Short mmCIF file of C-alpha atoms in Angstrom, two decimals:
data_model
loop_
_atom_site.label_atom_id
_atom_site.label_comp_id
_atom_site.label_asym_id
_atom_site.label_seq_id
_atom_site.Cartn_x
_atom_site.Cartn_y
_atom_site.Cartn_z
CA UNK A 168 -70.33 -44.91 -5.62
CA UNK A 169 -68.17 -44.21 -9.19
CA UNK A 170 -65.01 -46.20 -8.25
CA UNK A 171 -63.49 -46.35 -11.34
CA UNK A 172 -64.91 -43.32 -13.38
CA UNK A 173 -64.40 -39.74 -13.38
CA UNK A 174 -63.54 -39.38 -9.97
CA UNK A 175 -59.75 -41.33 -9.71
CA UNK A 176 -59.17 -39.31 -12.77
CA UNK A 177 -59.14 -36.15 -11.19
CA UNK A 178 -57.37 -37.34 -8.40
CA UNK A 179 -54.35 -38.23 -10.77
CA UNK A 180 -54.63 -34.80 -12.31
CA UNK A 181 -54.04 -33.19 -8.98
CA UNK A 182 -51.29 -35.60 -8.21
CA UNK A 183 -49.90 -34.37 -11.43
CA UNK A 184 -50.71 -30.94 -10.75
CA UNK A 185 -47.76 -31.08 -7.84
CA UNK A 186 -44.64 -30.05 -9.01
CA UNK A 187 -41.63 -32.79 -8.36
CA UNK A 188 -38.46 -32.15 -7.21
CA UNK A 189 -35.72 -31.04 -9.14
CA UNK A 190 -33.93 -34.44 -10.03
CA UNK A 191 -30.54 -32.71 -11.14
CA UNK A 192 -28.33 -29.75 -10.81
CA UNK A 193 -28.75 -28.78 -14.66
CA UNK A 194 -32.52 -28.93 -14.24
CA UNK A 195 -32.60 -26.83 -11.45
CA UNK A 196 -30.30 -24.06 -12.65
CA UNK A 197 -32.42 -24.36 -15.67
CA UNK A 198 -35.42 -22.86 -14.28
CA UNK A 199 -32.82 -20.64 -12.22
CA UNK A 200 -31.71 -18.98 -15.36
CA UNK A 201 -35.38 -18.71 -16.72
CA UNK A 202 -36.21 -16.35 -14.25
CA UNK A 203 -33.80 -14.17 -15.05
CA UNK A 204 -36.97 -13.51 -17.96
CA UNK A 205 -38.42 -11.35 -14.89
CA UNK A 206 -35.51 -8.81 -15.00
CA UNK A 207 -34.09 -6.99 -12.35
CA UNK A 208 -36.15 -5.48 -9.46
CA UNK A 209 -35.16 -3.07 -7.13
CA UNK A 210 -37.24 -3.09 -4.06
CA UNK A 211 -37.27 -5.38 -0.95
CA UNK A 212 -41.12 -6.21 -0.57
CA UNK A 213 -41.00 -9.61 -2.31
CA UNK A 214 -37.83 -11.04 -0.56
CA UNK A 215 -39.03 -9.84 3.08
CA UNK A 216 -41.87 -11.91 1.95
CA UNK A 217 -39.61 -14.88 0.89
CA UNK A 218 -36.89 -14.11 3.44
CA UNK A 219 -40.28 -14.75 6.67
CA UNK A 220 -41.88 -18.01 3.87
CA UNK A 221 -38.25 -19.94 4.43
CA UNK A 222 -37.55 -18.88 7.61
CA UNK A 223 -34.17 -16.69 7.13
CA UNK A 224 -31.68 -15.53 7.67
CA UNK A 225 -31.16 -17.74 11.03
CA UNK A 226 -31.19 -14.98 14.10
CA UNK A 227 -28.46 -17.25 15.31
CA UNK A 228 -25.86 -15.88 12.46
CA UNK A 229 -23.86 -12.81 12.45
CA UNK A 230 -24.04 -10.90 9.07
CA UNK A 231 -21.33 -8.60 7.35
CA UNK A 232 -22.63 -6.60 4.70
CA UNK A 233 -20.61 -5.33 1.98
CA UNK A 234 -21.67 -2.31 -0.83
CA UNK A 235 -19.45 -0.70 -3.42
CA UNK A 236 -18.12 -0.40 -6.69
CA UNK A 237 -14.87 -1.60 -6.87
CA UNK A 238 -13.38 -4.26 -4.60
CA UNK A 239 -16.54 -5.70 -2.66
CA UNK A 240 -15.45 -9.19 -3.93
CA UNK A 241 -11.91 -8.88 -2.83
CA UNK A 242 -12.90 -7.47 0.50
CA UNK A 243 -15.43 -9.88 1.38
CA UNK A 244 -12.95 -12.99 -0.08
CA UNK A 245 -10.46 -11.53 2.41
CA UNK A 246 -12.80 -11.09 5.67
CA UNK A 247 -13.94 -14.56 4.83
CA UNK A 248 -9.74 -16.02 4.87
CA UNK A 249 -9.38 -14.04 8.25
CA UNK A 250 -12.53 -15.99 9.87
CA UNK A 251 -11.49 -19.08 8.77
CA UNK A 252 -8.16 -18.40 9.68
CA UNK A 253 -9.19 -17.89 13.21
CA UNK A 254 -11.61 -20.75 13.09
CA UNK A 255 -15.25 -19.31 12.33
CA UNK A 256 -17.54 -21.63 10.14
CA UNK A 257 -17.27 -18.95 7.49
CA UNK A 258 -20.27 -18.18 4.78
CA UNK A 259 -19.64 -16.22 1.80
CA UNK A 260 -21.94 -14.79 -0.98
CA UNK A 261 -21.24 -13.14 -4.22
CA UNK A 262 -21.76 -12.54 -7.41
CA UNK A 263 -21.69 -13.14 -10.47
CA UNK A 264 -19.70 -16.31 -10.44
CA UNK A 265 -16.65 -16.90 -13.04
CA UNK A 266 -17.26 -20.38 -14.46
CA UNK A 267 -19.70 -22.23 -11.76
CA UNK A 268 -22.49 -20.82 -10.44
CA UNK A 269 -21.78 -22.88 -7.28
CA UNK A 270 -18.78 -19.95 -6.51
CA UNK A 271 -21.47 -17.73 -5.64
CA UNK A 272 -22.57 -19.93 -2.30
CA UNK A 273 -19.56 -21.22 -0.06
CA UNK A 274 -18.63 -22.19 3.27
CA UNK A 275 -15.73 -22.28 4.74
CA UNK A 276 -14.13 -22.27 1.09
CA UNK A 277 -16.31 -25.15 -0.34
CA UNK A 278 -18.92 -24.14 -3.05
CA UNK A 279 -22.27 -25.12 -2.29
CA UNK A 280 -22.57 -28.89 -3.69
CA UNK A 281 -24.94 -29.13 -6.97
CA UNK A 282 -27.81 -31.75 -4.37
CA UNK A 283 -27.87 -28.63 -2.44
CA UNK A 284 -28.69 -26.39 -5.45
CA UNK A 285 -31.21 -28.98 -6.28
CA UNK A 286 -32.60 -29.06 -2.99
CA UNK A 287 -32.92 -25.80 -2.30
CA UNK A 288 -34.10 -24.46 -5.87
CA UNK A 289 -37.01 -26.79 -4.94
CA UNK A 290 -38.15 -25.39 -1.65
CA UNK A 291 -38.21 -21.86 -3.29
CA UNK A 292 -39.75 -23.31 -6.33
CA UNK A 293 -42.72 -24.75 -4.73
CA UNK A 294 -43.10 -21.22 -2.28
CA UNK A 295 -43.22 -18.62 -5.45
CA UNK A 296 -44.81 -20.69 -8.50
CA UNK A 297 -47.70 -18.63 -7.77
CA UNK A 298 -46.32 -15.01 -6.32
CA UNK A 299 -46.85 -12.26 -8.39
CA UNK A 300 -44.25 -10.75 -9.22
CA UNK A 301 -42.49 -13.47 -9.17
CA UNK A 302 -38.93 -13.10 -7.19
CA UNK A 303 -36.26 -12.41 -9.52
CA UNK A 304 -33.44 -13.83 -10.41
CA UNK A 305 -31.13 -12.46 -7.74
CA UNK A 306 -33.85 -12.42 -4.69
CA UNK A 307 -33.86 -16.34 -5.41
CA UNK A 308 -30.19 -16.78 -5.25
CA UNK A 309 -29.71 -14.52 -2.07
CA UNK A 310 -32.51 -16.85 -0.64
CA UNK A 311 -30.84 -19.90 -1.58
CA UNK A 312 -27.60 -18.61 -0.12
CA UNK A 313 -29.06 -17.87 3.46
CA UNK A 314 -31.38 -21.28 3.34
CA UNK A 315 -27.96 -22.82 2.80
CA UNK A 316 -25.75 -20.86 5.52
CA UNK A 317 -28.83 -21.37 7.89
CA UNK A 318 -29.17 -25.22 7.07
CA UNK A 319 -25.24 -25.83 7.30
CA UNK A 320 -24.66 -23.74 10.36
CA UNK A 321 -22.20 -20.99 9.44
CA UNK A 322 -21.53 -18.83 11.82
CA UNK A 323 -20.47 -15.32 10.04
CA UNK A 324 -22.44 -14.37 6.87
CA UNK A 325 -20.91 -12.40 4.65
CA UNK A 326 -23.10 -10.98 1.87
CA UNK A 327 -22.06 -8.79 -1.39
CA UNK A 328 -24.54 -6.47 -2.91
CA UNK A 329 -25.75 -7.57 -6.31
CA UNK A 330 -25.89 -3.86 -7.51
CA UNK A 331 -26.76 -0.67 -5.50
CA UNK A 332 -27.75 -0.94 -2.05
CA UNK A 333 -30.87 1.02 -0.97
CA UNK A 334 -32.84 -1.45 -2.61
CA UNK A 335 -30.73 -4.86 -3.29
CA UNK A 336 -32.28 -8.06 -2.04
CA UNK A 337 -28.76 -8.53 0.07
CA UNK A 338 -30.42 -5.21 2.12
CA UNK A 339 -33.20 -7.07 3.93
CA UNK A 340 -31.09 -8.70 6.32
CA UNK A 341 -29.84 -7.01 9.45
CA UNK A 342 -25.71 -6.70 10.00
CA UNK A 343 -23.77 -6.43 12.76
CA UNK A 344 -21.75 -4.44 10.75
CA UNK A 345 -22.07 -2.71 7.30
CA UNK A 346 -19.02 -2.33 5.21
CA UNK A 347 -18.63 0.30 1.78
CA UNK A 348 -15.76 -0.13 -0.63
CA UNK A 349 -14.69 2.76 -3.10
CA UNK A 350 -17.93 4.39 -5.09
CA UNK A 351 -17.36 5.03 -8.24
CA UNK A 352 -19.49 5.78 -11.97
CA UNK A 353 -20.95 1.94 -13.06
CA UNK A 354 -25.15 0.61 -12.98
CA UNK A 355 -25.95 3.99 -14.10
CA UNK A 356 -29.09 2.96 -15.98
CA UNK A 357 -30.59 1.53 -12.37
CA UNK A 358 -28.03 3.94 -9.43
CA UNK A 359 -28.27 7.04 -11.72
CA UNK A 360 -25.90 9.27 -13.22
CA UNK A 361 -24.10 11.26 -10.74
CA UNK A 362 -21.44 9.78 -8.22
CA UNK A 363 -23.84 11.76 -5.77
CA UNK A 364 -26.94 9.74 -6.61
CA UNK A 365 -24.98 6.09 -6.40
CA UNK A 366 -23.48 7.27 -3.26
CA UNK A 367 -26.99 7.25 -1.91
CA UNK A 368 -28.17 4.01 -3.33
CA UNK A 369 -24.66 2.30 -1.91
CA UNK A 370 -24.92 4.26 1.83
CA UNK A 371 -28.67 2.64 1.80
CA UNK A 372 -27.24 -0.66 3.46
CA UNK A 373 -26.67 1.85 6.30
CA UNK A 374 -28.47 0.82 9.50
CA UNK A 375 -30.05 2.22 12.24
CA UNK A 376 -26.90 2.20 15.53
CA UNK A 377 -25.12 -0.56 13.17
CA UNK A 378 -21.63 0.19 12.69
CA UNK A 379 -20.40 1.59 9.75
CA UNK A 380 -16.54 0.72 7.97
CA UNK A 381 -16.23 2.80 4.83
CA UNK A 382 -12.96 2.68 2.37
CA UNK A 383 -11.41 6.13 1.66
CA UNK A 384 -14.03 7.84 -1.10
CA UNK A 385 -14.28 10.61 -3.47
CA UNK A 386 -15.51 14.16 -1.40
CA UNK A 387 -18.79 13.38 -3.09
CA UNK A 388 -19.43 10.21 -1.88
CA UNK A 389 -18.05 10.74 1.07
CA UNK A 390 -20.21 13.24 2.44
CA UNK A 391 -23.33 11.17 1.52
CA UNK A 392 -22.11 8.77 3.74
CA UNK A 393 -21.51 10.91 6.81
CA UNK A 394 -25.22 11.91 6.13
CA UNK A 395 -26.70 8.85 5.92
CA UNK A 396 -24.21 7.43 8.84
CA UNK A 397 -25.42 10.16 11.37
CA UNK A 398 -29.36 10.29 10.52
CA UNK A 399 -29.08 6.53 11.28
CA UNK A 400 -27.04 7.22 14.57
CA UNK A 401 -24.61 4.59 13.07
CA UNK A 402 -20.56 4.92 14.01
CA UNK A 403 -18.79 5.39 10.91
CA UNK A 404 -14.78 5.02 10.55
CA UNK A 405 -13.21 5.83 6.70
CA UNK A 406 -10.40 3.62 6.49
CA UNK A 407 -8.06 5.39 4.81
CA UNK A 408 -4.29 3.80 5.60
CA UNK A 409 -2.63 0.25 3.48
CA UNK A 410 -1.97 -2.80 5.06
CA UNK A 411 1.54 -3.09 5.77
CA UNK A 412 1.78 -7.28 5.62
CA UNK A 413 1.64 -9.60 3.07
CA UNK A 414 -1.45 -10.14 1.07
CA UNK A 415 -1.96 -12.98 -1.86
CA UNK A 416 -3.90 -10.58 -3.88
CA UNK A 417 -1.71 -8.20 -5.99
CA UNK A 418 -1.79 -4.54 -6.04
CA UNK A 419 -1.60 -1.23 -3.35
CA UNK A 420 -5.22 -1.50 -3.93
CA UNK A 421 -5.13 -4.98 -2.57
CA UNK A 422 -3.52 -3.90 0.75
CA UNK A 423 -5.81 -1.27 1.09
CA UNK A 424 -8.77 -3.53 0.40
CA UNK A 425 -6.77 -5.56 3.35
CA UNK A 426 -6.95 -2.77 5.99
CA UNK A 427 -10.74 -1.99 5.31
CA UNK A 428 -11.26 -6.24 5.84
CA UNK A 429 -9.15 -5.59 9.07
CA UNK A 430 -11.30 -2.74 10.29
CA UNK A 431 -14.78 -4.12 9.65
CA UNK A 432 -13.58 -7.21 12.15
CA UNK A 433 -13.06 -4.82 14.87
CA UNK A 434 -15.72 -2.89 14.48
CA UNK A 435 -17.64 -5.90 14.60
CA UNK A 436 -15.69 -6.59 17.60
CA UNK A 437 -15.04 -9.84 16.67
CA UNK A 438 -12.64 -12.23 18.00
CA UNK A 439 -9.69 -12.18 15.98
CA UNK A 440 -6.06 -12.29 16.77
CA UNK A 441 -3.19 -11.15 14.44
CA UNK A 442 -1.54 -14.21 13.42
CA UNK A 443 -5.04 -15.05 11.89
CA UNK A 444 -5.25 -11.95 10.11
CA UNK A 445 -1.83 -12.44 8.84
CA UNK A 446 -2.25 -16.04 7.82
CA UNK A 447 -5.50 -15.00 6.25
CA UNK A 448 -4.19 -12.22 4.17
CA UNK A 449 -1.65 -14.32 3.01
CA UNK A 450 -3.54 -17.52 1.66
CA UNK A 451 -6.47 -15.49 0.36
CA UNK A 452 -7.84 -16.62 -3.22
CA UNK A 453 -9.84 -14.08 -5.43
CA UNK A 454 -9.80 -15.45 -9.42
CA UNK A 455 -9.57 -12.96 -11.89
CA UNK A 456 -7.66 -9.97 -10.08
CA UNK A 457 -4.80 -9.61 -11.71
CA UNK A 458 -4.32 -13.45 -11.30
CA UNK A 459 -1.09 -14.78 -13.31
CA UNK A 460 -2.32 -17.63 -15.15
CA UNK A 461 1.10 -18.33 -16.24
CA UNK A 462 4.70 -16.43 -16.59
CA UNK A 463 3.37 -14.15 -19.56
CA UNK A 464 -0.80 -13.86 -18.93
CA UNK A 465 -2.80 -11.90 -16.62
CA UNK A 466 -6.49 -12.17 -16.10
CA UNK A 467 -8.50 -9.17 -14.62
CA UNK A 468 -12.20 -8.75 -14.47
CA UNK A 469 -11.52 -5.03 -14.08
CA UNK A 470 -15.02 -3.68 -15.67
CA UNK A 471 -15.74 -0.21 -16.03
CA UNK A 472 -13.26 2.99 -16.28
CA UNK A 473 -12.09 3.44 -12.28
CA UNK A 474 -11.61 -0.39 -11.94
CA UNK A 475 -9.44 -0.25 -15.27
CA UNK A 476 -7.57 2.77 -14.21
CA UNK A 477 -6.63 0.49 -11.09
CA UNK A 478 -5.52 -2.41 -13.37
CA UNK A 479 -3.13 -0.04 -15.75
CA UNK A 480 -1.43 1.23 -12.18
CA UNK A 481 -1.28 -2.44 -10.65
CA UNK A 482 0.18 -3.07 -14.20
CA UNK A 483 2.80 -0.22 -13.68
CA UNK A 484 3.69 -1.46 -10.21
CA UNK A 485 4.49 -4.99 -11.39
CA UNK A 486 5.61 -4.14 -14.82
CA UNK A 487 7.09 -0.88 -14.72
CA UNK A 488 7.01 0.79 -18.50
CA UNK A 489 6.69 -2.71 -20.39
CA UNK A 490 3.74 -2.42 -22.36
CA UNK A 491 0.91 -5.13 -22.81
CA UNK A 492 -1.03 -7.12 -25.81
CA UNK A 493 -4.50 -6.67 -23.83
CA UNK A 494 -7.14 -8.91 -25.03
CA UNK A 495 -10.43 -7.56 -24.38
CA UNK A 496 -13.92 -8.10 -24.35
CA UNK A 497 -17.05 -5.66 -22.49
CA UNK A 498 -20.33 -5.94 -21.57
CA UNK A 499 -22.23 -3.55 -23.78
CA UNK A 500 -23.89 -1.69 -21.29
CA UNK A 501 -20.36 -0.47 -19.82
CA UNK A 502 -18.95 2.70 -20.80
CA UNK A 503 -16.98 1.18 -23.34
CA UNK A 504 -14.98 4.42 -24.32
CA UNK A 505 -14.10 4.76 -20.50
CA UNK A 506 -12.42 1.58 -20.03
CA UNK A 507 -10.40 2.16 -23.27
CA UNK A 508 -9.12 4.82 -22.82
CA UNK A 509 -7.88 3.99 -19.20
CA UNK A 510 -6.03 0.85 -20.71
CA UNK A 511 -4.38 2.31 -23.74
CA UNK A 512 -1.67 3.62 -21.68
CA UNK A 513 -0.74 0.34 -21.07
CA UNK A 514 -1.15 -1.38 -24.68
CA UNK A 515 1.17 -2.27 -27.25
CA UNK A 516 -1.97 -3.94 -29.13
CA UNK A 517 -5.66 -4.88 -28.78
CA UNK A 518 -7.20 -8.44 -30.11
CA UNK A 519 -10.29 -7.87 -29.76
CA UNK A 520 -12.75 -12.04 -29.75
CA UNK A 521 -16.22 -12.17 -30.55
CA UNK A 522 -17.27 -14.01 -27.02
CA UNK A 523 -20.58 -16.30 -25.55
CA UNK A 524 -21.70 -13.61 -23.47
CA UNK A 525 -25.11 -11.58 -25.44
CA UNK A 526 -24.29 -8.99 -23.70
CA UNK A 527 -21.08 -8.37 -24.87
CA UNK A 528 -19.87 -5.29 -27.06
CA UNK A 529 -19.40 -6.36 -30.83
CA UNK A 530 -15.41 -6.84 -31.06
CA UNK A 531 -16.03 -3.89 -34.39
CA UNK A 532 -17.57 -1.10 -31.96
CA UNK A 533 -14.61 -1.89 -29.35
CA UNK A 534 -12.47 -1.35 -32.69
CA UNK A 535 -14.13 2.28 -33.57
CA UNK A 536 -14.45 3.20 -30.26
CA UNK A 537 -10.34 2.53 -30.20
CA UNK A 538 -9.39 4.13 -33.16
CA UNK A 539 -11.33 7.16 -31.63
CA UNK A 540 -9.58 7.02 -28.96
CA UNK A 541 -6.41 6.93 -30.87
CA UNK A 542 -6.83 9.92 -32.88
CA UNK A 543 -7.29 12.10 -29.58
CA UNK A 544 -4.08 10.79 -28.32
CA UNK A 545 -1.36 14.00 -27.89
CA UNK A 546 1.32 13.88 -31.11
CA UNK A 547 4.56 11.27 -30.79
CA UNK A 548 2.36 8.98 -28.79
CA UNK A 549 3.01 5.21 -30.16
CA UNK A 550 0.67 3.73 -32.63
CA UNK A 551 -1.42 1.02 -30.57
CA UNK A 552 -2.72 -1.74 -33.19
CA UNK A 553 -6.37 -2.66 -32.99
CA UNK A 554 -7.37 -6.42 -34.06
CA UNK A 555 -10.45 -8.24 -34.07
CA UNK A 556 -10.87 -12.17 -33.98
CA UNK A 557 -13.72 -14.38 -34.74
CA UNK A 558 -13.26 -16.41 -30.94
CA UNK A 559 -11.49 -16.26 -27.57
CA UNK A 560 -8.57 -18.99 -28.87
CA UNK A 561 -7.91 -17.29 -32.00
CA UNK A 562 -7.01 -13.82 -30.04
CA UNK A 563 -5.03 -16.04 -27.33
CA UNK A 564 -3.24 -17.90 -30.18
CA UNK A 565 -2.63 -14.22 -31.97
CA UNK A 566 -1.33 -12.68 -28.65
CA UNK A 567 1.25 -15.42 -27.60
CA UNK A 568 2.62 -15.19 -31.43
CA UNK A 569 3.78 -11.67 -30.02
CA UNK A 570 6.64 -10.95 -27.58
CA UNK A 571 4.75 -9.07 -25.30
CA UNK A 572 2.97 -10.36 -21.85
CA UNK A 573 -0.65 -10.88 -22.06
CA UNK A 574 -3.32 -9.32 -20.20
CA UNK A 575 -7.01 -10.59 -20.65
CA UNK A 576 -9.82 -8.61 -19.12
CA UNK A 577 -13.35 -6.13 -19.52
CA UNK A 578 -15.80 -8.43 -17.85
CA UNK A 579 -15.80 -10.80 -15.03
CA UNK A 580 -18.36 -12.59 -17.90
CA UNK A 581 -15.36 -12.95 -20.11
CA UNK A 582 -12.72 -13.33 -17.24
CA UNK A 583 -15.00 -16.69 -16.21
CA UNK A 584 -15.16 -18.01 -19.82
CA UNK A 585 -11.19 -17.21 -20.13
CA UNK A 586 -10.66 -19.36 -16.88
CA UNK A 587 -12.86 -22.37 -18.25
CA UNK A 588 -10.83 -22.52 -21.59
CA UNK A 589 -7.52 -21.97 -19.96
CA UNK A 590 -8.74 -25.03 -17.66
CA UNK A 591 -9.59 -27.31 -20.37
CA UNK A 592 -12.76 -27.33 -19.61
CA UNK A 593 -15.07 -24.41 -21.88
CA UNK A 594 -18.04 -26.56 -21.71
CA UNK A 595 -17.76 -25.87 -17.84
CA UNK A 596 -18.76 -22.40 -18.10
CA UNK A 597 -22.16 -21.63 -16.89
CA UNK A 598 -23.32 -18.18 -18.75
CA UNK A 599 -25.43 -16.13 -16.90
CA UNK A 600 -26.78 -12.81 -17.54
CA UNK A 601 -26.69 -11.58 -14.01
#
């Protein structure tokens, strides 16, 4: 018998062979963001198969699913302060995250703690190292979410879309009810081009007898989802008055966004009583809509043209005609000229920073695109001046040498990295692509 040879040596390989835990929260999220090398897949055959590997979601929970374009976040923050308000062990998932990528994963209000991240990272790890394809980056984190919401016993789930619908990892889990807030042009390169053709990737989370809460929508969109509501013999209710209470989050849109939370609880017929809903409404938190950082400085994530037209109106309803010095910053693959022109109404000036995020627009195309924007603008309109800056603190420092207030906004990206210098803290920011 070779006791010492050949034999023990191959035994240590193997040994070494087994991947060990993640021993840290940066390690993990390290090989988080590496997958993000795998792109984005839209299909649901790999996370049914992770979904059955870990076991989830747990039958136990009740699910609220939540498509759109505009307002998921704020609808699903708001559903989540009612349920807590009444007393509900509350889970909440969305995306992408402003400065932590712990925001994405919460219950009951607390982000998921970095162990957890850790931990759970792991098991998925250890199930996929071998898959192919390989999950992607936002199958993984939806997994992680519902391992986490199973593991700490929340009762409600409430899940945003990544993007679409149809086929978003989000979409393999059944609802008890499924929830759509207003459709409008953005993802074109993966929805397609026509508010017609996203209206059927966002009406995909649509269920068979599951009940159906839509916001009030464009004729176009609207009609897809009566479609896709009655082949699936699902009850559907448009939602189409405000909430007439007080809400925490700023804007008609807001209390509209409140009524549509409001109606998706009782068409879940859940147990909910109205000094909950009002308390909830209330002390709801959402960063980065239209959130006053201070007396003169707004922050908005408001990224593409619809969700910027709502942020020059919400700027008209607090500020009447006083005009802004908007700092702004846009993911390149936005319709850039869009989201311009929707905010020059409201601009005495743009300072335009160079920012962390790759996939931001180059501060001199925003500047061209601007000035293009300018020359189409009817004779005797004021002269809006266009500035670029070489970082975020440079355009802040710019903007507060001017009299005007200061609104910051383009990208929930840039809204994040805005928060985590404001906070003292820039080295807090966790980038992420997705």
């Amino acid at each position: 018998m070779n006791v010492g040879g050949a034999f023990p040596e191959r035994r240590s390989e193997a040994k070494e062979a087994v991947p060990r835990p993640f021993t840290s929260y940066q390690e993990a999220l390290s090989w988080l963001y590496g997958t993000q090398l795998f792109g984005i897949k839209l299909g649901l055959e790999s996370v049914h198969r992770l979904f059955a590997e870990l076991k989830i979601p747990d039958p136990a929970q009740r699910i609220i699913h939540v498509a759109g374009t505009n307002g998921k976040g704020s609808v699903c923050a708001m559903i989540d302060s009612i349920l807590r308000a009444q007393g509900y062990r509350s889970g909440l998932f969305t995306s992408p995250h402003l400065v932590s990528f712990r925001e994405r994963i919460q219950i009951n209000g607390e982000m998921i703690s970095e162990s957890d991240v850790a931990l759970g990272l792991t098991k998925i790890r250890d199930r996929v190292a071998d898959w192919d394809p390989h999950p992607t980056f936002f199958e993984i984190i939806t997994a992680l979410a519902l391992l986490h919401f199973r593991e700490h016993e929340a009762e409600f789930v409430i899940l945003e879309t990544g993007m679409g619908g149809r086929l978003d990892a989000t979409n393999a889990a059944q609802p008890i009810v499924s929830v759509i807030t207003p459709i409008d042009l953005d993802h074109q390169k993966w929805l397609g081009h026509t508010l017609i053709a996203i209206a059927g990737e966002k009406a995909g989370i649509i269920k068979a007898k599951t009940p159906v809460v839509s916001a009030r929508q464009l004729p176009e969109a609207e009609k897809i989802i009566r479609a896709r509501a009655t082949e699936c013999e699902a009850s559907l209710q448009f939602v189409r008055e405000t909430y007439s209470g007080e809400v925490a989050l700023v804007g008609t849109h807001q209390k509209q966004n409140a009524a549509l939370a409001i109606a998706t609880l009782r068409s879940a017929s859940i147990a909910i009583d109205d000094a909950s809903i009002a308390r909830g409404l209330a002390t709801v938190t959402w960063p980065a809509r239209f959130q006053h950082w201070d007396e003169r400085t707004v922050i908005d994530g408001a990224h593409n043209p619809a969700g910027a037209h709502m942020l020059a109106e919400t700027w008209r309803e607090k500020f009447a005609d006083a005009r802004a010095t908007i700092i702004l910053a846009v993911l390149s693959d936005k319709d850039l000229a869009g989201i311009c022109r929707a905010l020059s109404c409201i601009a005495e000036r743009f300072l335009l920073p160079r920012i962390r995020s790759e996939r931001a627009a180059p501060p001199e195309d925003l500047a061209a695109i601007l000035r293009e924007a300018g020359r189409a603008r009817p004779p005797g309109a004021p002269t809006i001046a266009i500035q670029t800056a070489d970082t975020f603190a440079n355009a802040l420092t710019k903007a507060r040498s001017y009299g005007e207030r200061i609104l910051i906004t383009g990208s929930l990206h840039f809204a994040g990295e805005t928060l985590a210098f404001l906070e003292g803290v820039p080295a807090a920011y966790e980038e992420c692509l997705q």
